[in-house]
Coordinates of C-alpha atoms in Angstrom, one line a residue:
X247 CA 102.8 -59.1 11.7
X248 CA 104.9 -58.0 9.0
X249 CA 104.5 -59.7 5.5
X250 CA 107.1 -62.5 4.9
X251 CA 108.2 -60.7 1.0
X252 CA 108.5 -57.4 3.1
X253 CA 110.3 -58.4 6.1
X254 CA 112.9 -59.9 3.3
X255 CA 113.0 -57.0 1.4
X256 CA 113.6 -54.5 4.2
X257 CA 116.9 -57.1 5.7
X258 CA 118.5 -57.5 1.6
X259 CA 118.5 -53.5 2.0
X260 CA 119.5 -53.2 5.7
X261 CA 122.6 -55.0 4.2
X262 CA 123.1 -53.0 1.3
X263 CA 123.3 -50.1 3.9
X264 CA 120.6 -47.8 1.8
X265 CA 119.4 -45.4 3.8
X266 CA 115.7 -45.9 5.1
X267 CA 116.2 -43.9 8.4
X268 CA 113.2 -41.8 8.5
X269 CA 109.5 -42.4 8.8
X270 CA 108.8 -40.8 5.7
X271 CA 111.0 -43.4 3.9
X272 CA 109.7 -46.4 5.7
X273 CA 105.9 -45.9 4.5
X274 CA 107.2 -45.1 1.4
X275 CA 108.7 -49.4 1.1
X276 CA 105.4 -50.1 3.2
X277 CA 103.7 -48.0 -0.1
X278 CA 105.9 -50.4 -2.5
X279 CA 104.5 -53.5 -0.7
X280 CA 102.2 -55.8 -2.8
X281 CA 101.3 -57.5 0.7
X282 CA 100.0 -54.4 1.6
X283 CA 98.5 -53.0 -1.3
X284 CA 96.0 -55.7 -1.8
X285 CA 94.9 -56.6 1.6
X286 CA 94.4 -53.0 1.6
X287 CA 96.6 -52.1 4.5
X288 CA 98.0 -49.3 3.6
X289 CA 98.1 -46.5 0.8
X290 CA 99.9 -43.4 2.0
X291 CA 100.1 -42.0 5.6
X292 CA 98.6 -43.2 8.5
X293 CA 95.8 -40.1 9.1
X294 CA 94.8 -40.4 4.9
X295 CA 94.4 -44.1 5.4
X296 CA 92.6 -43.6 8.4
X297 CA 90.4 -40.9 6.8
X298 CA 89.9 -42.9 4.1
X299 CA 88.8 -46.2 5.5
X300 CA 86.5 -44.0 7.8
X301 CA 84.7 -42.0 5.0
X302 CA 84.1 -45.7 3.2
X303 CA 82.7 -47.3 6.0
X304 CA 80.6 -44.2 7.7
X305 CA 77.2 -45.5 7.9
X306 CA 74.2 -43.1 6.5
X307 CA 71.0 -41.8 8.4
X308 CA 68.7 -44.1 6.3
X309 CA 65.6 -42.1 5.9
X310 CA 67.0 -40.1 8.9
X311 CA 65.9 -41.6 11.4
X312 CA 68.4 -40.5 13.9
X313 CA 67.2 -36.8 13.3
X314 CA 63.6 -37.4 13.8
X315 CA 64.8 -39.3 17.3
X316 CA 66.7 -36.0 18.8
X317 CA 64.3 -33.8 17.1
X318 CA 61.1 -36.1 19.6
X319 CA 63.9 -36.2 22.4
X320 CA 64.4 -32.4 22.1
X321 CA 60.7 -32.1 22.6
X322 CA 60.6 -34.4 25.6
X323 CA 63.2 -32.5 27.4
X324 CA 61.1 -29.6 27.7
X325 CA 57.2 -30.3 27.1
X326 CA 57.1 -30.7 31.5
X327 CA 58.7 -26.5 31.8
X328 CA 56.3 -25.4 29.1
X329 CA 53.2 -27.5 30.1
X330 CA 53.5 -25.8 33.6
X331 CA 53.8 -22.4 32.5
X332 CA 51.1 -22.5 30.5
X333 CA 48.1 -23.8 32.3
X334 CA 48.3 -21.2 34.7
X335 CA 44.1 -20.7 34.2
X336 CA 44.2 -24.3 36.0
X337 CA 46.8 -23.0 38.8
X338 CA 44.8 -20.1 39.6
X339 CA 42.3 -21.8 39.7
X340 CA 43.2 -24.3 42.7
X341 CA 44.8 -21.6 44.5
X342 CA 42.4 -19.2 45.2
X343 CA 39.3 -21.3 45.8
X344 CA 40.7 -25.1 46.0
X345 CA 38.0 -25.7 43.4
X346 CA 37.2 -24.8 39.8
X347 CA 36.0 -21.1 40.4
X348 CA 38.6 -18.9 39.0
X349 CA 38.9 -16.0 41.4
X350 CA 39.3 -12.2 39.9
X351 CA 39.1 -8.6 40.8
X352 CA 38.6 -5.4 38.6
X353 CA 41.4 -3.2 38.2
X354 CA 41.0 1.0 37.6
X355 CA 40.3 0.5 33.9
X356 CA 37.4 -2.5 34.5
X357 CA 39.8 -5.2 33.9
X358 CA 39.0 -8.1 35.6
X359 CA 42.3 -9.8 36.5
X360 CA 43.0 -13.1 38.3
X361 CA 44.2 -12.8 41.8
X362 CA 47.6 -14.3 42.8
X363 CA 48.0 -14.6 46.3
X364 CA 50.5 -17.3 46.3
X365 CA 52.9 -16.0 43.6
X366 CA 52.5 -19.1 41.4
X367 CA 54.2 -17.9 38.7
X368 CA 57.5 -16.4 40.6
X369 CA 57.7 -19.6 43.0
X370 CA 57.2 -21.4 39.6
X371 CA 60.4 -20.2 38.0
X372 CA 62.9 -20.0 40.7
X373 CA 61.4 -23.3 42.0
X374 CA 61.9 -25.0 38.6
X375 CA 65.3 -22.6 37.6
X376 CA 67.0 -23.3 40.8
X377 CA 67.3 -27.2 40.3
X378 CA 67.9 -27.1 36.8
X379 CA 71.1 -25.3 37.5
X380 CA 72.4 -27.3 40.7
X381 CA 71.5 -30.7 38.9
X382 CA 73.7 -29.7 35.6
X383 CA 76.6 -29.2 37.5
X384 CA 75.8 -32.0 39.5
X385 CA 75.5 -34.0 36.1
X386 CA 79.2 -32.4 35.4
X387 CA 80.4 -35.4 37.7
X388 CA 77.4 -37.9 37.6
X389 CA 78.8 -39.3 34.4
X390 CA 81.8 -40.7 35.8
X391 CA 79.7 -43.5 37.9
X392 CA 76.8 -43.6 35.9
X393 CA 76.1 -44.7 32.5
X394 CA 74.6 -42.2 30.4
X395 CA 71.3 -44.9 29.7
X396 CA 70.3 -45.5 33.1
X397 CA 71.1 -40.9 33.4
X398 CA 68.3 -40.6 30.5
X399 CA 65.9 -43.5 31.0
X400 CA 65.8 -42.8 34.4
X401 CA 65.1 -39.0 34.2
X402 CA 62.2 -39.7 31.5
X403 CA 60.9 -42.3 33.6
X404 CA 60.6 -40.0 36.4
X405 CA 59.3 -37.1 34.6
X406 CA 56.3 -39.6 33.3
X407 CA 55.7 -40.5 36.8
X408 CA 55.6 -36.7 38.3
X409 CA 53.1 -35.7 35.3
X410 CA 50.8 -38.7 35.9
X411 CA 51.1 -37.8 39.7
X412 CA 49.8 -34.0 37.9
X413 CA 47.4 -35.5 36.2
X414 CA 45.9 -37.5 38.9
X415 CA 45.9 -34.4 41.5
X416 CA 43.1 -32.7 38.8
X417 CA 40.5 -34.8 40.4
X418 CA 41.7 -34.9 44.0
X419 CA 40.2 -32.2 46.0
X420 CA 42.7 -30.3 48.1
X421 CA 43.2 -27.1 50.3
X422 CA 45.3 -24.3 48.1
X423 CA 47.7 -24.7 50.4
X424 CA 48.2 -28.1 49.9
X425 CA 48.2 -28.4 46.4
X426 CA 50.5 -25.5 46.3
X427 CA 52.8 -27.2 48.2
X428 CA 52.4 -30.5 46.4
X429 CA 53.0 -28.7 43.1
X430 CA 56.0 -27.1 44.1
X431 CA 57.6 -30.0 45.2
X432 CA 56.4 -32.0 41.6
X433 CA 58.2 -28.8 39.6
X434 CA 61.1 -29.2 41.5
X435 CA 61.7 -32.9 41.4
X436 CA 61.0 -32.4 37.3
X437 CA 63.2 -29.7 36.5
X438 CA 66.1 -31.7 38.5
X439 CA 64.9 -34.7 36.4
X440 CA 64.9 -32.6 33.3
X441 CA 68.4 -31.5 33.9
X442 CA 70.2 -34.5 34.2
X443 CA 68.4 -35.2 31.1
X444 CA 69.1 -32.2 29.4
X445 CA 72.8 -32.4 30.3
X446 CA 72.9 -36.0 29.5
X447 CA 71.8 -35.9 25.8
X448 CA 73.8 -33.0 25.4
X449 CA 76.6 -34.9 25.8
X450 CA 75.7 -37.6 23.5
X451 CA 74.7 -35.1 20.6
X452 CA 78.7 -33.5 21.1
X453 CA 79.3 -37.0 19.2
X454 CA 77.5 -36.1 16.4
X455 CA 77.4 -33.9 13.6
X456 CA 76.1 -30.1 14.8
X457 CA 73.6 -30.2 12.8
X458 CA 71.7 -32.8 15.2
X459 CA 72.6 -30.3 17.8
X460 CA 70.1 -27.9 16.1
X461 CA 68.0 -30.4 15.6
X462 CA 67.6 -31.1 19.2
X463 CA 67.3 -27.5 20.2
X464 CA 64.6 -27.2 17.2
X465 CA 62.6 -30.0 19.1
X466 CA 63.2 -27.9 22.3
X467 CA 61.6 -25.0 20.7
X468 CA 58.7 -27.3 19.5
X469 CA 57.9 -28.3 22.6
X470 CA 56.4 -24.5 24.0
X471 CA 54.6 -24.4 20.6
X472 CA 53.1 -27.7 21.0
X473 CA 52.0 -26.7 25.2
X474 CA 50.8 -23.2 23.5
X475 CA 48.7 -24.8 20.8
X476 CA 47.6 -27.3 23.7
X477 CA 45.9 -24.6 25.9
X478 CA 44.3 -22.7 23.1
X479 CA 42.6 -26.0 22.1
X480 CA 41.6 -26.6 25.6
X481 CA 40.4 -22.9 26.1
X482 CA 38.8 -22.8 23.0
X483 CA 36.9 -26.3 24.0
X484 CA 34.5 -24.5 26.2
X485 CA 34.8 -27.4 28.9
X486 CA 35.3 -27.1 32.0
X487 CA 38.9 -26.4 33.5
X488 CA 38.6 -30.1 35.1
X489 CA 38.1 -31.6 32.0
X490 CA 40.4 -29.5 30.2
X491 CA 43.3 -29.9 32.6
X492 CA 42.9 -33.7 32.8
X493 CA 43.6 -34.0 29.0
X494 CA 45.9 -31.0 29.2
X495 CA 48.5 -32.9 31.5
X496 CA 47.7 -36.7 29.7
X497 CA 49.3 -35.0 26.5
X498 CA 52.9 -34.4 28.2
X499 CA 52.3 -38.3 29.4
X500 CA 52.3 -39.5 26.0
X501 CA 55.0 -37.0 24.7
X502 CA 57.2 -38.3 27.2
X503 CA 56.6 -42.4 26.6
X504 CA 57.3 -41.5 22.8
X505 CA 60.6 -40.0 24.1
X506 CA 61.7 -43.1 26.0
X507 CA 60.9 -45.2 23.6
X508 CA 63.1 -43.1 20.6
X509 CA 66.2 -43.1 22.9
X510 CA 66.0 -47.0 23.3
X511 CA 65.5 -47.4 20.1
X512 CA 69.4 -45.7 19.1
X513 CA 71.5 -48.8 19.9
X514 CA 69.6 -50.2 16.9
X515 CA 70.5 -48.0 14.7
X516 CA 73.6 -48.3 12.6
X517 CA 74.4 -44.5 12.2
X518 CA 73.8 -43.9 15.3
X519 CA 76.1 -46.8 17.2
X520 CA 78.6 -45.6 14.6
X521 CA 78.9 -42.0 16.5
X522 CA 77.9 -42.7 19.5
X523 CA 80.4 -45.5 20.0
X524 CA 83.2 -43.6 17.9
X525 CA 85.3 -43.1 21.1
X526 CA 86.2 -46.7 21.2
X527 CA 86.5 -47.0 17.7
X528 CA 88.6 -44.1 17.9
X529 CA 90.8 -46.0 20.9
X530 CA 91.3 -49.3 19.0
X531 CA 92.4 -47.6 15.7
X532 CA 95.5 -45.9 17.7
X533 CA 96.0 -49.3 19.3
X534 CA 96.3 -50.9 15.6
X535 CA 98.7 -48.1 14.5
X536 CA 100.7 -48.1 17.6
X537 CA 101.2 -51.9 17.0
X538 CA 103.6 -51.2 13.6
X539 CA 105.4 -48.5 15.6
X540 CA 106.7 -50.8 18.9
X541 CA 109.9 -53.1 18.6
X542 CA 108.8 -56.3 16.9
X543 CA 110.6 -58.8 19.3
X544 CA 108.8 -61.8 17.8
X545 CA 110.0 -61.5 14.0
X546 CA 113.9 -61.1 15.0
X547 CA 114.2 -57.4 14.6
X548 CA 115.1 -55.8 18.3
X549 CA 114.2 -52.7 17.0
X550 CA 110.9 -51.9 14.9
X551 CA 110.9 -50.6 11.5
X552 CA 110.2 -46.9 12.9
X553 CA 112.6 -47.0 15.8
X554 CA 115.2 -44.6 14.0
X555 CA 117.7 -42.0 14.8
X556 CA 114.2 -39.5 14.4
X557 CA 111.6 -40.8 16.6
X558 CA 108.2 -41.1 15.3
X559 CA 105.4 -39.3 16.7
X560 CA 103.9 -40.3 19.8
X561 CA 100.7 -42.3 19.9
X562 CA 98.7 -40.1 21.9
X563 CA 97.2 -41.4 25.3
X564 CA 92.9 -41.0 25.2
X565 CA 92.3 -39.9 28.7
X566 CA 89.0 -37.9 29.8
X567 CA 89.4 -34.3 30.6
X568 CA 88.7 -32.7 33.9
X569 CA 86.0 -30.2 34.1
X570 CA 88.2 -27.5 34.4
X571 CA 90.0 -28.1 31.6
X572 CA 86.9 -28.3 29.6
X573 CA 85.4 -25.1 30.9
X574 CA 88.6 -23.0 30.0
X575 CA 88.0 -23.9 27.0
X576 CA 84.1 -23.4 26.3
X577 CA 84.0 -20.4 28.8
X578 CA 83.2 -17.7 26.0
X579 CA 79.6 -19.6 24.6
X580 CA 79.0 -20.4 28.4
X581 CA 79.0 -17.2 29.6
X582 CA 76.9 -16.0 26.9
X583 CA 74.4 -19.0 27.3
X584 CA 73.8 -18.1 31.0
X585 CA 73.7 -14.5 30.4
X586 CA 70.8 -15.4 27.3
X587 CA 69.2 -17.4 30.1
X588 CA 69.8 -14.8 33.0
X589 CA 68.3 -12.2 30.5
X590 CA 65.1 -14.7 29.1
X591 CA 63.9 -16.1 32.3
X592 CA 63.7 -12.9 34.5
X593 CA 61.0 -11.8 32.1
X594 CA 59.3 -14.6 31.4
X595 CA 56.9 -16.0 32.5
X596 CA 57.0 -14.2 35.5
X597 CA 56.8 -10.6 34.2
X598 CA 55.5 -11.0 30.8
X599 CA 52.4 -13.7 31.9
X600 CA 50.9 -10.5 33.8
X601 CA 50.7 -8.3 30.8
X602 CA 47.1 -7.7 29.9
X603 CA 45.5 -6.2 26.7
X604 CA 44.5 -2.7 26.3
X605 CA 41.1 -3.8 24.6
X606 CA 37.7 -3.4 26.0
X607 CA 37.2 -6.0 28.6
X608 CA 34.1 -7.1 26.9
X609 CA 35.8 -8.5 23.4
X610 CA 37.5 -12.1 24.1
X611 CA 40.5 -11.3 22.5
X612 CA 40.8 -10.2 26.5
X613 CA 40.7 -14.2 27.5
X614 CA 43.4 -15.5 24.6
X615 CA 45.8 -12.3 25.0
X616 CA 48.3 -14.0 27.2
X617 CA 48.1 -17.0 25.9
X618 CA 48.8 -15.9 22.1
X619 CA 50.9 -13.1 22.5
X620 CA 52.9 -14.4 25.0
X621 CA 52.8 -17.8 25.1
X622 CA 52.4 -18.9 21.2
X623 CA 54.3 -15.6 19.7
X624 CA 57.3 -16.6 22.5
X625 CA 57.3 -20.2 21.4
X626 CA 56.9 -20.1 17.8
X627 CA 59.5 -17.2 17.2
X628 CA 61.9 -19.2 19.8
X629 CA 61.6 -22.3 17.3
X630 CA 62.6 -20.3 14.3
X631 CA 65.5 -18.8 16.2
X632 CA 66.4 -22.4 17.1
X633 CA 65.7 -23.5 13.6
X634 CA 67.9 -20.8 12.5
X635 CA 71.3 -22.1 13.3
X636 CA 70.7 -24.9 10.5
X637 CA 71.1 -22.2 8.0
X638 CA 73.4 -19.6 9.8
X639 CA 76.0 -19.8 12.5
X640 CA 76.9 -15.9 13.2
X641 CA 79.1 -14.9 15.0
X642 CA 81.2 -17.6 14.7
X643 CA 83.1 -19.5 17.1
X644 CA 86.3 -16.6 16.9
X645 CA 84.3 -14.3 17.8
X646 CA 85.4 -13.0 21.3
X647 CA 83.3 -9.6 21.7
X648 CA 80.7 -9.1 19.0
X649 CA 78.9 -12.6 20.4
X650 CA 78.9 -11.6 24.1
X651 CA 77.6 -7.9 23.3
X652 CA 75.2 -9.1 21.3
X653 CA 73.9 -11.3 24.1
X654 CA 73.8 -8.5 26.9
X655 CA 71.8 -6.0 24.8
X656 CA 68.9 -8.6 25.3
X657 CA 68.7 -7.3 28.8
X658 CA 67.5 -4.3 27.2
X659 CA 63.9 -6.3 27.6
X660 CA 63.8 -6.2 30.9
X661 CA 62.9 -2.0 31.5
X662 CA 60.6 -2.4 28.3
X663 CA 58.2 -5.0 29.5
X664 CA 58.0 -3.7 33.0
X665 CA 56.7 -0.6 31.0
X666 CA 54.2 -2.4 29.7
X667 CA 50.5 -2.9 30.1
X668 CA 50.9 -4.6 33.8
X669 CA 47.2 -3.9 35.8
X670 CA 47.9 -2.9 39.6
X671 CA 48.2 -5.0 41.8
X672 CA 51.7 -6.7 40.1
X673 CA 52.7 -2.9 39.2
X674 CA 52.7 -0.6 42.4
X675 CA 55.8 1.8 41.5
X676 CA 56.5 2.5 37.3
X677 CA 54.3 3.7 35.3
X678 CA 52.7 1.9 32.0
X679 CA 54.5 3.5 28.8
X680 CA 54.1 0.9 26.1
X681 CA 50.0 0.4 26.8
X682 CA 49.0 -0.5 23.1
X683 CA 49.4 -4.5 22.4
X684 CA 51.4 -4.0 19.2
X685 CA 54.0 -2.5 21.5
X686 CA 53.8 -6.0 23.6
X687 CA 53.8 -7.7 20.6
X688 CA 56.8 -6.4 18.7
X689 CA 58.8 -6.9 22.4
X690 CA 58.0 -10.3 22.7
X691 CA 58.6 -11.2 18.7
X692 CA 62.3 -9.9 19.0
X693 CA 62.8 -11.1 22.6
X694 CA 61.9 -14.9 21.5
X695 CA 63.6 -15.0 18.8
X696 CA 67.0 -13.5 20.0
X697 CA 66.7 -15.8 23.1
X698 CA 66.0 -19.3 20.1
X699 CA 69.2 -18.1 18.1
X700 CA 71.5 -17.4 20.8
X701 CA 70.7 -20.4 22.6
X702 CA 71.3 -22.7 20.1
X703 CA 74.0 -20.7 18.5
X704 CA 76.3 -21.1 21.6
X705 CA 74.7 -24.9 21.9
X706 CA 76.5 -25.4 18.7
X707 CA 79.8 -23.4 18.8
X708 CA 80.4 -25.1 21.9
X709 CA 82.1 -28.3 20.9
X710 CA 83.6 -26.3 18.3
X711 CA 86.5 -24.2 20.9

């Protein structure tokens, strides 16, 4: 509705025959208005208004909140992977006796080294790799039909009840066969879990500022330290692997309930409905706008004040995109995510878990070895490669070759760990180059955090193309 001083003003110079034939001269009267000025309608142009008004009313992160909740949810995502691949003492464990005995055999130099006759660790990946990828492109179409709370409540609620199901098995005696059968099924049904998740909150954060993007990948990287830091407290407790395991998998429990809880706490948080919600907001401003840009029937004018000789710009129509319309256009960061990915999990755990130290078998450095130098050094420097993209986004988004080379020199890794200290019987063919543990260590330093800053650089360059 047009105010009454205006609508008057704009008929006395229809009938003066001034010329007011273009948009631009129209918001300039609507500029002159009183009406308008002081019920604060408008100022200038449409977008600057609309800027404006946005930047006044935009909500703050009070004591930032919102941050701390992605930062716990990015830790949730992935404490079930990283719990798993590190409490492979407990694994071994079950498999080669069904008890608490940990089987092992010397190798030439004296080393005694854990027997793996069911491949935990290779079923373990492909079994928990192969469902994460079917279940995000399954979560591609999922969100059409279903909302993206019932996606993320129920995938954490499912997780919860896998790892309790883990937790409970501890004291349950079983044969290996069974259990290994049983815990290949749990990873599985986790990882699909973890990827409708994953996909799901990924979504949400491409509402948000990128800097909660990093935040949420920082929490991802959190999560291996946190598992890491978890089994060197429980190896270091000199209890038994009962004991320790039955805490160990309790943690994850707990991790996960926090997570729930933080993601149905958003909706009550104003910064957050602000983003979150900004596609309808975004929908209802166009309507308003569109609504002084049709025919106003009502008020005696059969044509509107912007129905001129030059047509004003179209309101445009919000419709969803297809998936292939968004994949043409974030092709470049997701090849090189899948290529960082392709590169990182082909290693590890499966390859680097079986390096062993070069020490005399007597010292304990022998029995912590894997689990700091590939475990902790892997999730710590994968955190501050994460943690990195806060600071630094390079290359950036324009960059078409120097990103994706980048990115395939990482495979670089995979000849220098297979050179590494890797007892007989997991290496039959190559020999062992790289035998001293600072060799080891300086691989896996670089190699975690490359596969940290990639990730998360792509993460965040995404929404960007």
């Amino acid at each position: 509705m047009l105010p009454r001083e205006l609508k008057n003003r704009l008929n006395s110079i229809g009938e003066r025959g001034e010329p007011w034939s273009t948009p631009q001269n129209a918001f300039q009267l609507l500029e002159k208005s009183p009406s308008f000025h002081t019920r604060g309608e408008f100022t200038g142009t449409p977008e600057a208004e609309g800027n404006r008004m946005a930047n006044k009313d935009m909500p703050k992160d009070m004591y930032f909140l919102v941050k701390i909740m992605f930062f716990i949810l990015g830790l949730g995502t992935l404490l079930p992977w990283n719990f798993f691949i590190t409490a492979f003492v407990y694994f071994q464990s079950r498999l080669v006796t069904g008890n608490t005995t940990v089987g092992s055999s010397p190798d030439r130099n004296g080393t005694r080294v854990h027997t793996d006759e069911y491949n935990f660790n290779n079923w373990m990946t492909l079994l928990a790799q192969l469902p994460l990828l079917l279940f995000t492109l399954l979560n591609s179409f999922l969100y059409q039909w279903i909302s993206d709370r019932t996606r993320i409540v129920g995938s954490l609620i499912g997780i919860l009840a896998l790892f309790i199901l883990t937790a409970v098995l501890v004291k349950v005696e079983m044969s290996p066969q069974s259990f290994f059968s049983v815990t290949m099924v749990t990873i599985w049904f986790i990882n699909s879990f973890g990827a409708v998740l994953q996909g799901s909150l990924f979504g949400l954060l491409g509402l948000l500022p990128h800097n909660y993007s990093s935040l949420f990948l920082s929490g991802q990287g959190m999560a291996g330290t946190f598992a890491a830091v978890a089994m060197l407290l429980s190896l270091a407790s000199g209890a038994d692997i009962q004991t320790s395991a039955l805490g160990y998998f309790i943690t994850p429990c707990v991790g996960i309930f926090i997570s729930i809880l933080c993601y149905l706490a958003l909706p009550h948080l104003e910064f957050a409905c602000y983003y979150l919600n900004r596609t309808s907001a975004q929908s209802y401003e166009l309507e308003k706008r569109a609504e002084l840009l049709l025919p106003d029937e009502k008020n005696g004018m059969p044509n509107g004040v912007l129905d001129f000789k030059e047509k004003s710009r179209p309101v445009k129509e919000l419709r969803k995109a297809s998936v292939v319309t968004v994949l043409r256009k974030i092709w470049l960061p997701a090849l090189c995510i899948v290529l960082t990915f392709t590169a990182t999990l082909s290693m590890f755990p499966a390859i680097t878990a079986n390096v062993r130290s070069a020490a005399n078998v007597k010292q304990r450095w022998n029995d912590f070895f894997s689990p700091v130098c590939c475990f902790l050094i892997f999730s710590v420097l994968d955190w501050l490669g994460r943690s990195t993209t806060s600071y630094v986004l390079w290359p950036g988004k324009d960059s078409k070759l120097l990103l994706p080379l980048l990115v395939s020199l990482r495979f670089v890794f995979v000849p220098l760990f297979m050179l590494c200290n890797i007892p007989e019987p997991d290496r039959q063919y190559l020999p062992v180059f790289f035998k001293q543990d600072a060799w080891f260590i300086i691989f896996m330093t670089i190699f975690s955090f490359t596969n940290g800053y990639f990730v998360s650089l792509t993460m965040c360059l995404a929404p960007k193309c």
